[in-house]
Coordinates of C-alpha atoms in Angstrom, one line a residue:
M8 CA 0.1 0.1 0.1
L9 CA 1.2 3.5 -0.8
G10 CA -0.1 6.7 0.0
Y11 CA 0.4 10.2 1.5
N12 CA -1.6 9.9 4.7
Y13 CA -0.2 7.2 7.2
E14 CA -3.6 6.6 8.9
R15 CA -5.4 6.1 5.5
V16 CA -3.0 3.6 4.3
R17 CA -3.5 1.8 7.3
E18 CA -7.2 1.8 6.8
I19 CA -6.8 0.5 3.5
A20 CA -4.7 -2.2 4.7
E21 CA -6.8 -3.5 7.3
N22 CA -9.9 -3.3 4.9
L23 CA -7.9 -5.4 2.5
G24 CA -7.1 -7.8 5.4
R25 CA -10.8 -8.3 6.2
S26 CA -11.6 -9.1 2.4
L27 CA -8.8 -11.8 2.3
Q28 CA -10.5 -13.3 5.4
G29 CA -13.3 -14.6 3.3
Y30 CA -10.9 -17.2 1.5
T31 CA -10.5 -20.5 3.0
R32 CA -7.1 -20.9 1.4
I33 CA -5.7 -17.9 2.9
R34 CA -4.0 -18.0 6.3
D35 CA -1.8 -15.9 8.7
I36 CA -3.0 -12.5 7.3
D37 CA -0.8 -9.6 8.7
T38 CA -1.9 -6.3 7.8
N39 CA 0.8 -4.8 10.1
G40 CA 3.9 -5.4 8.1
A41 CA 6.7 -3.2 6.8
G42 CA 10.1 -3.3 5.1
N43 CA 11.2 -6.6 4.0
R44 CA 8.4 -9.1 4.0
F45 CA 10.7 -11.9 5.4
E46 CA 11.7 -9.9 8.4
N47 CA 10.0 -10.0 11.6
D48 CA 9.1 -6.2 11.9
R49 CA 6.4 -6.3 14.6
A50 CA 6.3 -4.2 17.6
T51 CA 3.8 -3.6 20.6
E52 CA 2.5 -0.9 22.4
L53 CA 0.5 -0.3 25.5
V54 CA -2.9 1.7 24.6
L55 CA -5.0 3.1 27.7
D56 CA -8.8 3.3 26.7
I57 CA -10.3 5.7 29.0
D58 CA -14.0 5.3 29.8
R59 CA -15.4 8.8 30.1
S60 CA -18.6 7.8 31.7
R61 CA -17.0 6.2 34.6
L62 CA -14.6 9.4 35.0
A63 CA -17.7 11.6 35.4
M64 CA -19.2 9.3 38.3
H65 CA -15.7 10.6 40.1
D66 CA -15.6 14.0 38.8
L67 CA -12.6 13.4 36.7
T68 CA -11.4 14.2 33.4
A69 CA -9.4 12.6 30.9
A70 CA -6.4 15.2 31.4
D71 CA -6.4 14.1 35.2
V72 CA -5.8 10.7 34.2
V73 CA -3.2 11.4 31.7
R74 CA -1.3 13.5 34.3
Q75 CA -1.2 10.9 36.7
V76 CA -0.1 8.2 34.1
S77 CA 2.4 10.3 32.9
A78 CA 4.0 10.9 36.2
S79 CA 4.0 7.2 36.8
V80 CA 5.6 6.0 33.5
R81 CA 8.1 8.9 32.8
G82 CA 8.3 10.1 36.5
R83 CA 7.9 13.8 35.6
T84 CA 5.5 15.9 37.4
S85 CA 7.4 19.1 36.9
N86 CA 10.2 20.8 35.0
N87 CA 11.1 24.0 36.9
T88 CA 14.5 25.5 37.9
I89 CA 16.0 26.1 41.4
R90 CA 18.9 28.4 42.3
I91 CA 21.5 26.6 44.2
G92 CA 24.8 28.4 45.1
G93 CA 23.9 31.2 42.7
E94 CA 23.3 29.0 39.7
E95 CA 20.0 27.8 38.3
R96 CA 19.4 24.0 37.9
L97 CA 16.6 22.1 36.5
F98 CA 14.8 19.9 38.6
S99 CA 11.9 17.1 38.4
V100 CA 9.8 15.5 40.7
K101 CA 9.3 11.7 40.1
L102 CA 7.3 9.2 41.7
E103 CA 9.0 6.2 43.3
G104 CA 9.4 3.1 41.3
Y105 CA 8.6 4.9 37.9
R106 CA 11.5 3.0 36.4
T107 CA 9.9 -0.6 37.2
M108 CA 6.4 0.2 36.4
N109 CA 4.6 -2.8 34.6
A110 CA 1.0 -3.3 33.4
D111 CA -0.2 -4.9 36.5
D112 CA 1.0 -2.2 38.5
M113 CA -0.4 0.4 36.2
N114 CA -4.0 -1.0 36.7
E115 CA -3.5 -0.7 40.4
L116 CA -2.5 3.0 39.8
Q117 CA -4.4 5.1 42.3
I118 CA -6.0 8.5 40.6
P119 CA -6.8 11.3 43.2
T120 CA -10.4 12.7 42.9
P121 CA -11.4 16.3 43.8
S122 CA -13.3 14.7 46.7
G123 CA -10.3 13.7 48.3
Q124 CA -10.6 10.0 47.7
S125 CA -8.9 7.8 45.1
V126 CA -10.0 5.6 42.2
R127 CA -8.2 2.6 40.7
L128 CA -7.2 3.2 37.2
G129 CA -8.4 -0.2 36.2
D130 CA -11.9 0.8 37.2
V131 CA -11.9 4.0 34.7
A132 CA -9.7 2.8 31.9
T133 CA -8.4 -0.5 30.2
L134 CA -5.0 -1.1 29.5
R135 CA -4.2 -3.4 26.4
E136 CA -1.6 -4.3 24.0
R137 CA -1.6 -3.8 20.4
Q138 CA 0.6 -4.5 17.3
V139 CA 2.3 -1.6 15.5
L140 CA 5.1 -0.9 13.1
N141 CA 8.5 -1.3 14.0
S142 CA 9.7 1.1 11.6
V143 CA 7.7 3.5 9.4
I144 CA 9.0 3.2 5.6
R145 CA 8.4 6.0 3.0
E146 CA 9.0 5.4 -0.7
N147 CA 8.9 8.5 -3.0
Q148 CA 7.4 10.5 -0.2
Q149 CA 4.8 7.8 0.4
Y150 CA 4.0 5.8 3.3
Q151 CA 4.4 2.2 2.6
R152 CA 2.8 -0.7 4.1
L153 CA 2.6 -4.4 3.5
V154 CA -0.3 -6.9 3.6
N155 CA 1.2 -10.4 4.3
Y156 CA -0.5 -13.5 4.1
E157 CA 0.1 -17.4 3.4
F158 CA -1.9 -19.0 0.4
R159 CA -2.2 -22.7 0.6
G160 CA -2.7 -23.8 -2.9
P161 CA -1.4 -23.5 -6.4
Q162 CA 0.6 -20.4 -7.4
K163 CA -1.8 -19.5 -10.2
L164 CA -4.7 -19.8 -8.2
G165 CA -3.3 -17.6 -5.6
D166 CA -2.4 -15.1 -8.2
R167 CA -5.9 -14.9 -9.5
T168 CA -7.5 -14.6 -5.8
R169 CA -4.9 -11.8 -5.1
D170 CA -5.9 -9.9 -8.3
Q171 CA -9.7 -10.4 -7.4
V172 CA -9.2 -9.0 -4.1
V173 CA -7.0 -6.0 -5.3
A174 CA -9.5 -5.1 -7.9
S175 CA -12.5 -5.1 -5.4
T176 CA -10.5 -2.7 -3.1
A177 CA -11.6 0.9 -3.6
L178 CA -8.8 3.4 -3.5
P179 CA -9.0 7.2 -3.0
P180 CA -7.0 9.5 -5.4
G181 CA -3.4 9.5 -4.8
Y182 CA -3.1 5.9 -3.3
S183 CA -2.1 2.7 -5.0
I184 CA -1.6 -1.1 -4.4
E185 CA 1.3 -2.8 -5.9
K186 CA 0.8 -6.5 -6.2
D187 CA 3.2 -9.2 -5.4
Q188 CA 6.4 -7.1 -5.4
A189 CA 9.8 -9.2 -6.4
W190 CA 11.4 -9.7 -3.0
S191 CA 15.1 -8.3 -2.4
W192 CA 17.5 -8.7 -0.1
S193 CA 18.0 -6.2 2.8
T194 CA 21.0 -4.5 3.3
E195 CA 21.9 -6.8 6.4
E196 CA 20.8 -9.7 4.4
Q197 CA 23.1 -8.8 1.5
S198 CA 26.0 -8.3 4.0
Q199 CA 25.2 -11.9 5.4
I200 CA 25.0 -13.6 2.0
Y201 CA 28.4 -12.0 0.8
G202 CA 30.1 -12.8 3.9
V203 CA 29.1 -16.3 3.6
L204 CA 29.9 -16.8 0.0
I205 CA 33.4 -15.3 0.6
V206 CA 34.1 -17.2 3.5
S207 CA 33.1 -20.5 1.9
I208 CA 35.2 -19.5 -1.3
L209 CA 38.2 -18.8 0.9
L210 CA 37.9 -22.1 2.5
I211 CA 37.7 -24.1 -0.6
F212 CA 40.8 -22.2 -1.8
M213 CA 42.8 -22.7 1.3
V214 CA 41.7 -26.6 1.5
T215 CA 42.7 -27.0 -2.3
A216 CA 45.8 -25.0 -2.0
A217 CA 47.3 -27.2 0.9
I218 CA 46.3 -30.5 -0.7
F219 CA 47.7 -29.6 -4.2
E220 CA 50.5 -27.5 -2.9
S221 CA 49.8 -24.7 -5.5
L222 CA 48.2 -21.4 -5.8
K223 CA 47.0 -22.1 -9.5
L224 CA 45.1 -25.2 -9.2
P225 CA 42.7 -24.2 -6.9
L226 CA 41.4 -21.8 -9.4
T227 CA 40.7 -24.5 -11.7
V228 CA 38.6 -26.0 -8.9
L229 CA 36.8 -22.7 -8.1
L230 CA 35.9 -22.0 -11.5
T231 CA 33.6 -25.1 -11.4
V232 CA 31.0 -23.0 -9.5
P233 CA 30.3 -20.4 -12.7
M234 CA 30.1 -23.7 -14.9
A235 CA 27.3 -25.0 -12.6
L236 CA 25.5 -21.6 -12.6
I237 CA 25.1 -21.8 -16.4
G238 CA 22.8 -25.0 -15.8
V239 CA 21.1 -23.2 -12.8
F240 CA 20.0 -20.5 -15.1
L241 CA 19.2 -22.6 -18.1
L242 CA 16.8 -24.9 -16.0
F243 CA 15.1 -22.0 -14.3
F244 CA 14.5 -20.2 -17.7
Y245 CA 12.9 -23.4 -19.5
T246 CA 11.1 -24.5 -16.5
G247 CA 9.7 -21.2 -15.9
A248 CA 10.3 -21.7 -12.2
T249 CA 10.7 -18.6 -9.8
F250 CA 14.2 -17.9 -8.7
T251 CA 13.2 -17.5 -4.8
R252 CA 15.0 -17.4 -1.6
E253 CA 15.2 -21.2 -1.4
A254 CA 16.9 -21.0 -4.7
Y255 CA 19.6 -19.1 -3.4
V256 CA 20.1 -21.4 -0.6
G257 CA 20.3 -24.2 -3.4
V258 CA 23.1 -22.2 -5.1
I259 CA 25.1 -22.1 -2.1
M260 CA 24.8 -26.0 -1.5
M261 CA 25.5 -26.7 -5.1
G262 CA 28.7 -24.8 -5.0
G263 CA 30.0 -27.0 -2.2
I264 CA 28.9 -30.3 -4.0
V265 CA 30.1 -29.4 -7.5
V266 CA 33.6 -28.6 -6.7
N267 CA 33.9 -32.1 -5.5
N268 CA 34.0 -33.5 -9.1
S269 CA 36.8 -30.8 -10.1
I270 CA 38.7 -32.0 -6.9
L271 CA 38.7 -35.6 -7.9
L272 CA 39.9 -35.0 -11.3
V273 CA 42.6 -32.4 -10.5
D274 CA 43.9 -34.8 -7.6
H275 CA 44.0 -37.7 -10.1
V276 CA 46.1 -35.9 -12.6
N277 CA 48.5 -34.7 -10.2
Q278 CA 49.0 -38.4 -9.0
L279 CA 49.7 -39.3 -12.5
R280 CA 52.4 -36.6 -13.0
R281 CA 54.0 -37.2 -9.7
V282 CA 53.9 -40.9 -9.2
Y283 CA 54.0 -42.2 -12.8
G284 CA 56.1 -39.3 -14.1
L285 CA 53.6 -38.7 -17.2
P286 CA 53.8 -35.6 -19.4
L287 CA 51.3 -32.9 -18.9
A288 CA 49.0 -33.8 -22.1
E289 CA 49.1 -37.5 -21.4
A290 CA 48.4 -37.1 -17.7
L291 CA 45.4 -34.8 -18.6
E292 CA 43.9 -37.3 -21.2
R293 CA 44.3 -40.4 -19.1
G294 CA 43.4 -38.9 -16.1
T295 CA 40.1 -37.5 -17.5
I296 CA 39.3 -40.8 -19.2
E297 CA 39.7 -42.6 -16.0
R298 CA 37.6 -40.1 -13.8
V299 CA 34.8 -40.1 -16.3
R300 CA 32.9 -43.0 -14.6
P301 CA 33.0 -41.9 -10.9
I302 CA 32.3 -38.3 -11.7
L303 CA 29.2 -39.5 -13.6
M304 CA 28.0 -42.0 -10.9
T305 CA 28.4 -39.2 -8.2
S306 CA 26.5 -36.7 -10.2
L307 CA 23.7 -39.1 -11.6
T308 CA 23.2 -40.5 -7.9
T309 CA 22.7 -37.0 -6.5
I310 CA 20.5 -36.0 -9.5
C311 CA 18.2 -38.9 -9.1
G312 CA 17.9 -38.5 -5.5
L313 CA 16.6 -34.9 -6.1
L314 CA 14.3 -35.8 -8.9
P315 CA 11.5 -36.7 -6.4
L316 CA 11.2 -33.3 -5.2
V317 CA 10.3 -31.7 -8.6
L318 CA 8.7 -35.0 -10.5
F319 CA 5.7 -35.1 -8.3
S320 CA 4.6 -31.3 -7.9
H321 CA 4.1 -28.4 -10.2
T322 CA 6.7 -25.6 -10.6
D323 CA 6.6 -23.2 -7.6
Q324 CA 4.2 -25.3 -5.6
N325 CA 6.4 -25.5 -2.8
I326 CA 9.8 -24.5 -1.4
W327 CA 11.6 -27.5 -2.5
N328 CA 11.1 -27.0 -6.2
A329 CA 13.6 -24.0 -6.3
L330 CA 16.0 -25.7 -4.2
A331 CA 16.0 -29.1 -6.4
Y332 CA 16.2 -27.0 -9.6
A333 CA 19.2 -25.2 -8.4
L334 CA 20.8 -28.4 -7.4
I335 CA 19.9 -30.4 -10.5
G336 CA 20.8 -27.6 -13.0
G337 CA 24.1 -27.2 -11.2
L338 CA 25.1 -30.7 -11.1
A339 CA 24.0 -31.4 -14.6
S340 CA 26.1 -28.7 -16.2
S341 CA 29.2 -29.0 -14.0
T342 CA 29.5 -32.5 -14.6
I343 CA 29.7 -32.0 -18.4
L344 CA 31.9 -28.9 -18.3
V345 CA 34.4 -30.5 -15.6
L346 CA 35.1 -33.2 -18.1
T347 CA 35.6 -30.8 -20.9
V348 CA 36.7 -27.4 -19.7
T349 CA 38.4 -28.3 -16.4
P350 CA 41.1 -30.2 -18.4
A351 CA 41.8 -27.2 -20.4
L352 CA 41.9 -24.8 -17.7
Y353 CA 44.4 -27.4 -16.1
L354 CA 46.6 -27.2 -19.3
L355 CA 46.5 -23.3 -19.2
F356 CA 47.7 -23.1 -15.7
E357 CA 50.3 -25.8 -15.8
R358 CA 51.6 -25.4 -19.4
R359 CA 54.2 -22.7 -18.6
A360 CA 55.4 -24.7 -15.6
E361 CA 55.7 -28.1 -17.5
R362 CA 57.6 -26.2 -20.4
R363 CA 60.2 -24.9 -17.7
K364 CA 60.5 -28.4 -16.0
V365 CA 61.2 -29.9 -19.3
E366 CA 63.6 -27.2 -20.4
A367 CA 65.5 -27.7 -17.1
E368 CA 65.6 -31.3 -17.6
A369 CA 67.0 -31.1 -21.0
A370 CA 69.8 -28.8 -19.6
E371 CA 70.5 -31.3 -16.9
D372 CA 70.9 -34.0 -19.2
A373 CA 73.1 -31.8 -21.5
V374 CA 75.5 -31.1 -18.7
L375 CA 75.5 -34.9 -17.6
Q376 CA 76.6 -36.0 -21.2
P377 CA 80.5 -36.5 -21.4
A378 CA 82.3 -34.4 -23.7

C-alpha cells in the first residue's frame, strides 16, 4: 500500500485484510507489515482506553488521568528551575518506582479525585496491548505498508485470488496497491550472504591449495562454480520456475557439491604426473578418461535423489522446487563442463611450469653427458 497519509494507508490495509479473511485458502494475514516481507518487523505498544462515563462518576477528566499516568511512567511531574549556590538548575519530581512500572502495577495505580478520595485506574480505563509498526517506511514521499498472508494452494490460483481482492478494493485518489512485489535482499541480508560466499570460497581455496600445494590449481576448482551456474540459469529459464530465496540457498549448497568432481579430477591428474611421471598432456588425457565413470556416477546418483522433489509437484508449488532445480541444474552442467573445460584450464595453468620443467631436465641431461 502506498499513500501520502499514514492513517489512511493503514485503513486501506485493514480493509484489504478483512477481504482476505473471506477465502478459506488464506491463512496468517498480517496487515501490520513493513519493510522486507521476510523480516519480523512487528512491535507492540500499550494503549490506555479511557471510559469517560466512569470518569464523570468520580468527577474526573481525561487530563487528570493522563497527568497521573504520565507521572507514573515517565516519572516527571514538573520541570522547573531552582537556584543553588547562585546557579539555576533544572529539577523534576518523580514518583518512586517509575522505572519498574509494569502493566499490573498500572492497573492498580490510584487516581486522586477532587473529593479527596482515589479511584483505581483499572476501574476507569482499560490497558491493552496492540501491534504496531517497528519502523515507518516511506518510498517516494509516500508511506508504505505491506499486507502479508499465506495462500495454501497452487500459485496460479493464488495470483487470481490476489488480483480479485485487489480489484475489489476501492482506493482514493493518490493511493495505490502494488501486487506481489519481487522480494529483495535487505542490507543486512546482503551483507550476510556476501560474507557466507566469501568465507566459503576462501575455505575451498585454502583446503585445495594445501592439498595441491599450488596457488593456481585451486582456481581450476573454484571455476567449477560459474560452470554450474550456467545449468542453474538454463533450468530455471526453460521450466519457468521462480528464482526464490530457496534457490539462493540451493546455489550455495550446489557450490559446495560441484567442486568435488573437479577436486577428484585434478587430484588424479596430479598423482599421474607425480607418481608415474607422465607428461602434462598425457596425464590430462588419461586422468580425465579414468575419472569419467566415478564423476558421472556421483552426479547421477545425486540428481536421481533430487528428482522426486520436482517430479511429483508443479513448478513453484512448494519451497523444495527451487532448491531442487538449483542443485539439479548446477550438477548437470558442471558434470559435463568439468570433464571438458576443467582439463583445458588445468593445461593453461600448468603449461608454462611444464615447459620450464622440460627445459630444466634437458639442460641437466646436457650437462651430465660426457664431452
